[in-house]
């Protein structure tokens, strides 16, 4: 099973600040994804990234969000100006082939 | 809009029994339906994937059925163990091409009592 690591495990920030969440897949893969899960709610799709481009994004993924693969390995999610409602677990996931997705342990983002 | 419903109430069963979880969906025609396990504070863990042209899939003590007419999937854990206690998530997708996102149910919490 492919491994995905995420850093930091917990991020606390003030409203209006920028945060960068990082995902490091251990092996080669095709697709990256970001999802979020607000406490007690469903997992929600944010964005998928393929061949160094966004292939799909949800209505949640507005201009405050961006994704990058700055060095060909790390995959980052940036939130430019955090809001209280951005507090959630953020999960990175990857796909090798087929439809199964493999998730990282998540970053808990707390916006104060 | 697309909607996925899972048993909203927690399921409590005795060790050794079979747990059956339900996933119903509307306004969607997924190419795949998937089941994941999620423990508190952790990411979802992939369990099984079933395609639209498959009726049933098994893996060890797990069995999934997929009825595209009823728009329903059943997930069974046989000979359940306390270690099976977790939240089980139903996810639909991908639909194909560049549309590879998963759409998720809220999950059903399963507690297996020793």
Short mmCIF file of C-alpha atoms in Angstrom, two decimals:
data_model
loop_
_atom_site.label_atom_id
_atom_site.label_comp_id
_atom_site.label_asym_id
_atom_site.label_seq_id
_atom_site.Cartn_x
_atom_site.Cartn_y
_atom_site.Cartn_z
CA UNK A 1 0.00 0.00 0.00
CA UNK A 2 1.44 3.40 -0.96
CA UNK A 3 2.46 5.71 1.85
CA UNK A 4 1.63 9.35 2.18
CA UNK A 5 2.95 11.64 4.86
CA UNK A 6 1.60 15.05 5.77
CA UNK A 7 3.09 17.93 7.69
CA UNK A 8 2.39 19.48 10.06
CA UNK A 9 0.13 17.14 11.98
CA UNK A 10 -1.49 20.12 13.70
CA UNK A 11 -1.47 23.78 12.66
CA UNK A 12 -2.90 26.59 14.75
CA UNK A 13 -3.22 29.97 13.08
CA UNK A 14 -4.90 33.30 13.48
CA UNK A 15 -7.77 34.28 11.21
CA UNK A 16 -6.48 36.06 8.12
CA UNK A 17 -3.09 34.35 8.16
CA UNK A 18 -1.74 32.19 5.34
CA UNK A 19 -1.10 28.50 5.92
CA UNK A 20 0.68 25.91 3.79
CA UNK A 21 -0.09 22.24 4.28
CA UNK A 22 2.34 19.70 2.86
CA UNK A 23 1.94 16.22 1.46
CA UNK A 24 4.78 13.88 0.56
CA UNK A 25 3.92 10.70 -1.31
CA UNK A 26 6.57 8.05 -0.85
CA UNK A 27 6.32 6.55 -4.30
CA UNK A 28 5.36 7.50 -7.83
CA UNK A 29 1.68 7.93 -8.60
CA UNK A 30 -0.65 9.60 -11.03
CA UNK A 31 -3.15 11.72 -9.15
CA UNK A 32 -3.03 13.82 -6.03
CA UNK A 33 -6.10 14.98 -4.13
CA UNK A 34 -6.92 17.26 -1.25
CA UNK A 35 -9.99 16.64 0.89
CA UNK A 36 -11.16 18.23 4.08
CA UNK A 37 -13.33 16.99 6.92
CA UNK A 38 -14.92 19.38 9.38
CA UNK A 39 -15.40 17.71 12.75
CA UNK A 40 -18.43 15.41 12.68
CA UNK A 41 -19.12 16.03 9.01
CA UNK A 42 -18.52 14.30 5.69
CA UNK A 43 -15.23 14.14 3.89
CA UNK A 44 -15.38 16.83 1.18
CA UNK A 45 -13.44 16.93 -2.07
CA UNK A 46 -11.38 20.07 -2.65
CA UNK A 47 -9.15 19.53 -5.67
CA UNK A 48 -7.43 16.92 -7.82
CA UNK A 49 -4.07 17.42 -9.48
CA UNK A 50 -2.72 15.43 -12.41
CA UNK A 51 0.36 15.93 -14.51
CA UNK A 52 1.20 19.12 -12.61
CA UNK A 53 -2.18 20.70 -13.30
CA UNK A 54 -5.48 21.00 -11.51
CA UNK A 55 -7.81 18.49 -13.16
CA UNK A 56 -10.90 19.18 -11.09
CA UNK A 57 -11.93 21.39 -8.19
CA UNK A 58 -15.00 21.83 -6.04
CA UNK A 59 -16.91 24.99 -5.24
CA UNK A 60 -15.14 25.05 -1.87
CA UNK A 61 -11.81 25.51 -3.66
CA UNK A 62 -12.14 29.23 -4.27
CA UNK A 63 -9.50 31.90 -4.89
CA UNK A 64 -8.28 31.58 -1.31
CA UNK A 65 -6.94 28.11 -2.08
CA UNK A 66 -4.07 27.06 -4.31
CA UNK A 67 -2.09 23.88 -4.90
CA UNK A 68 1.46 23.40 -6.06
CA UNK A 69 4.05 20.76 -6.57
CA UNK A 70 7.04 23.00 -6.03
CA UNK A 71 9.88 20.49 -6.25
CA UNK A 72 8.35 17.53 -8.07
CA UNK A 73 7.86 15.66 -4.83
CA UNK A 74 6.05 17.70 -2.19
CA UNK A 75 2.45 18.62 -2.91
CA UNK A 76 1.16 21.68 -1.09
CA UNK A 77 -2.19 23.24 -0.30
CA UNK A 78 -2.10 26.93 0.50
CA UNK A 79 -4.90 28.88 2.12
CA UNK A 80 -4.15 32.57 1.65
CA UNK A 81 -6.33 34.21 4.28
CA UNK A 82 -7.76 31.69 6.70
CA UNK A 83 -11.28 31.97 8.07
CA UNK A 84 -12.75 30.38 11.17
CA UNK A 85 -14.72 27.98 8.98
CA UNK A 86 -11.51 26.64 7.44
CA UNK A 87 -10.88 24.77 10.70
CA UNK A 88 -10.93 21.10 9.72
CA UNK A 89 -8.81 18.03 9.06
CA UNK A 90 -7.15 18.27 5.67
CA UNK A 91 -6.24 15.03 3.96
CA UNK A 92 -3.96 14.45 1.01
CA UNK A 93 -4.65 11.34 -1.07
CA UNK A 94 -3.07 9.63 -4.06
CA UNK A 95 -4.09 7.11 -6.68
CA UNK A 96 -1.88 4.63 -8.45
CA UNK A 97 -4.37 3.07 -10.79
CA UNK A 98 -8.02 2.15 -10.66
CA UNK A 99 -10.23 4.16 -8.35
CA UNK A 100 -8.88 3.38 -4.88
CA UNK A 101 -7.38 6.33 -3.05
CA UNK A 102 -4.75 6.22 -0.31
CA UNK A 103 -4.87 8.88 2.33
CA UNK A 104 -2.30 10.56 4.48
CA UNK A 105 -2.76 10.92 8.23
CA UNK A 106 -4.10 14.45 7.84
CA UNK A 107 -3.32 17.92 9.16
CA UNK A 108 -5.61 19.34 11.80
CA UNK A 109 -6.01 23.05 11.06
CA UNK A 110 -7.34 25.24 13.84
CA UNK A 111 -8.15 28.86 12.98
CA UNK A 112 -8.56 31.18 15.97
CA UNK B 1 -28.03 17.19 -6.23
CA UNK B 2 -26.08 14.02 -5.48
CA UNK B 3 -26.86 12.49 -2.14
CA UNK B 4 -25.39 9.55 -0.24
CA UNK B 5 -27.05 8.16 2.86
CA UNK B 6 -25.64 5.68 5.33
CA UNK B 7 -27.18 4.25 8.49
CA UNK B 8 -27.22 7.34 10.68
CA UNK B 9 -27.39 5.45 13.95
CA UNK B 10 -24.40 3.67 15.40
CA UNK B 11 -24.41 -0.09 15.02
CA UNK B 12 -23.61 -2.19 18.08
CA UNK B 13 -23.10 -5.91 17.61
CA UNK B 14 -21.66 -8.83 19.52
CA UNK B 15 -18.29 -10.24 18.62
CA UNK B 16 -18.57 -13.06 16.11
CA UNK B 17 -21.76 -11.76 14.50
CA UNK B 18 -22.07 -10.28 11.02
CA UNK B 19 -22.28 -6.52 10.70
CA UNK B 20 -24.26 -5.17 7.76
CA UNK B 21 -23.98 -1.53 6.76
CA UNK B 22 -26.07 0.21 4.10
CA UNK B 23 -25.24 2.91 1.60
CA UNK B 24 -27.99 4.46 -0.54
CA UNK B 25 -27.47 7.13 -3.15
CA UNK B 26 -29.52 9.33 -5.47
CA UNK B 27 -28.94 11.47 -8.54
CA UNK B 28 -25.70 9.75 -9.39
CA UNK B 29 -24.45 6.99 -11.67
CA UNK B 30 -21.00 6.10 -10.37
CA UNK B 31 -18.67 3.82 -12.24
CA UNK B 32 -17.37 2.66 -8.86
CA UNK B 33 -18.50 2.45 -5.29
CA UNK B 34 -15.93 2.20 -2.52
CA UNK B 35 -15.84 1.47 1.20
CA UNK B 36 -13.33 2.94 3.60
CA UNK B 37 -12.64 2.61 7.29
CA UNK B 38 -11.91 5.66 9.42
CA UNK B 39 -10.63 5.64 12.98
CA UNK B 40 -10.94 8.80 15.14
CA UNK B 41 -8.49 11.50 14.08
CA UNK B 42 -7.13 9.42 11.21
CA UNK B 43 -7.47 9.41 7.44
CA UNK B 44 -9.82 7.04 5.61
CA UNK B 45 -8.33 3.63 4.80
CA UNK B 46 -9.37 1.92 1.57
CA UNK B 47 -11.12 -1.43 2.01
CA UNK B 48 -12.97 -2.47 -1.13
CA UNK B 49 -13.98 -1.13 -4.53
CA UNK B 50 -16.79 -2.52 -6.64
CA UNK B 51 -17.53 -1.59 -10.23
CA UNK B 52 -20.97 -0.83 -11.67
CA UNK B 53 -20.98 -4.09 -13.64
CA UNK B 54 -20.14 -6.19 -10.57
CA UNK B 55 -22.75 -7.50 -8.16
CA UNK B 56 -20.52 -8.64 -5.34
CA UNK B 57 -16.92 -8.40 -4.18
CA UNK B 58 -15.20 -10.21 -1.32
CA UNK B 59 -11.99 -9.73 0.58
CA UNK B 60 -11.27 -11.95 3.57
CA UNK B 61 -14.12 -11.25 6.06
CA UNK B 62 -15.51 -8.37 4.02
CA UNK B 63 -18.22 -8.52 1.38
CA UNK B 64 -19.73 -5.72 -0.68
CA UNK B 65 -22.78 -5.84 -2.91
CA UNK B 66 -23.76 -3.19 -5.43
CA UNK B 67 -27.26 -2.85 -6.85
CA UNK B 68 -27.33 -0.05 -9.44
CA UNK B 69 -31.09 -0.45 -9.91
CA UNK B 70 -31.84 0.09 -6.23
CA UNK B 71 -28.88 2.51 -6.00
CA UNK B 72 -27.68 0.69 -2.93
CA UNK B 73 -24.61 -1.03 -1.59
CA UNK B 74 -24.43 -3.36 1.38
CA UNK B 75 -21.19 -3.87 3.29
CA UNK B 76 -20.82 -6.97 5.44
CA UNK B 77 -18.19 -7.86 8.01
CA UNK B 78 -18.46 -11.51 9.01
CA UNK B 79 -17.09 -12.98 12.25
CA UNK B 80 -16.74 -9.44 13.59
CA UNK B 81 -14.03 -8.59 16.11
CA UNK B 82 -13.64 -5.69 18.55
CA UNK B 83 -10.79 -4.45 16.33
CA UNK B 84 -13.40 -3.87 13.59
CA UNK B 85 -14.89 -1.05 15.68
CA UNK B 86 -14.58 2.13 13.59
CA UNK B 87 -16.56 4.38 11.28
CA UNK B 88 -17.18 2.95 7.82
CA UNK B 89 -17.52 5.35 4.92
CA UNK B 90 -19.19 4.78 1.59
CA UNK B 91 -17.74 6.76 -1.32
CA UNK B 92 -18.93 7.05 -4.90
CA UNK B 93 -16.60 7.52 -7.82
CA UNK B 94 -14.64 8.02 -9.86
CA UNK B 95 -16.99 8.47 -12.79
CA UNK B 96 -14.19 8.27 -15.32
CA UNK B 97 -11.93 10.45 -17.42
CA UNK B 98 -10.60 13.39 -15.47
CA UNK B 99 -13.51 13.22 -13.02
CA UNK B 100 -11.83 11.15 -10.34
CA UNK B 101 -13.10 12.76 -7.16
CA UNK B 102 -14.90 10.75 -4.52
CA UNK B 103 -18.22 11.83 -3.03
CA UNK B 104 -18.67 10.62 0.54
CA UNK B 105 -21.36 9.50 2.90
CA UNK B 106 -21.31 10.59 6.53
CA UNK B 107 -20.38 7.11 7.65
CA UNK B 108 -21.76 4.54 10.05
CA UNK B 109 -20.13 3.99 13.41
CA UNK B 110 -19.69 0.31 14.25
CA UNK B 111 -18.97 -0.97 17.76
CA UNK B 112 -18.20 -4.66 18.20
CA UNK B 113 -18.59 -5.72 21.79
CA UNK B 114 -16.49 -8.57 23.21
#
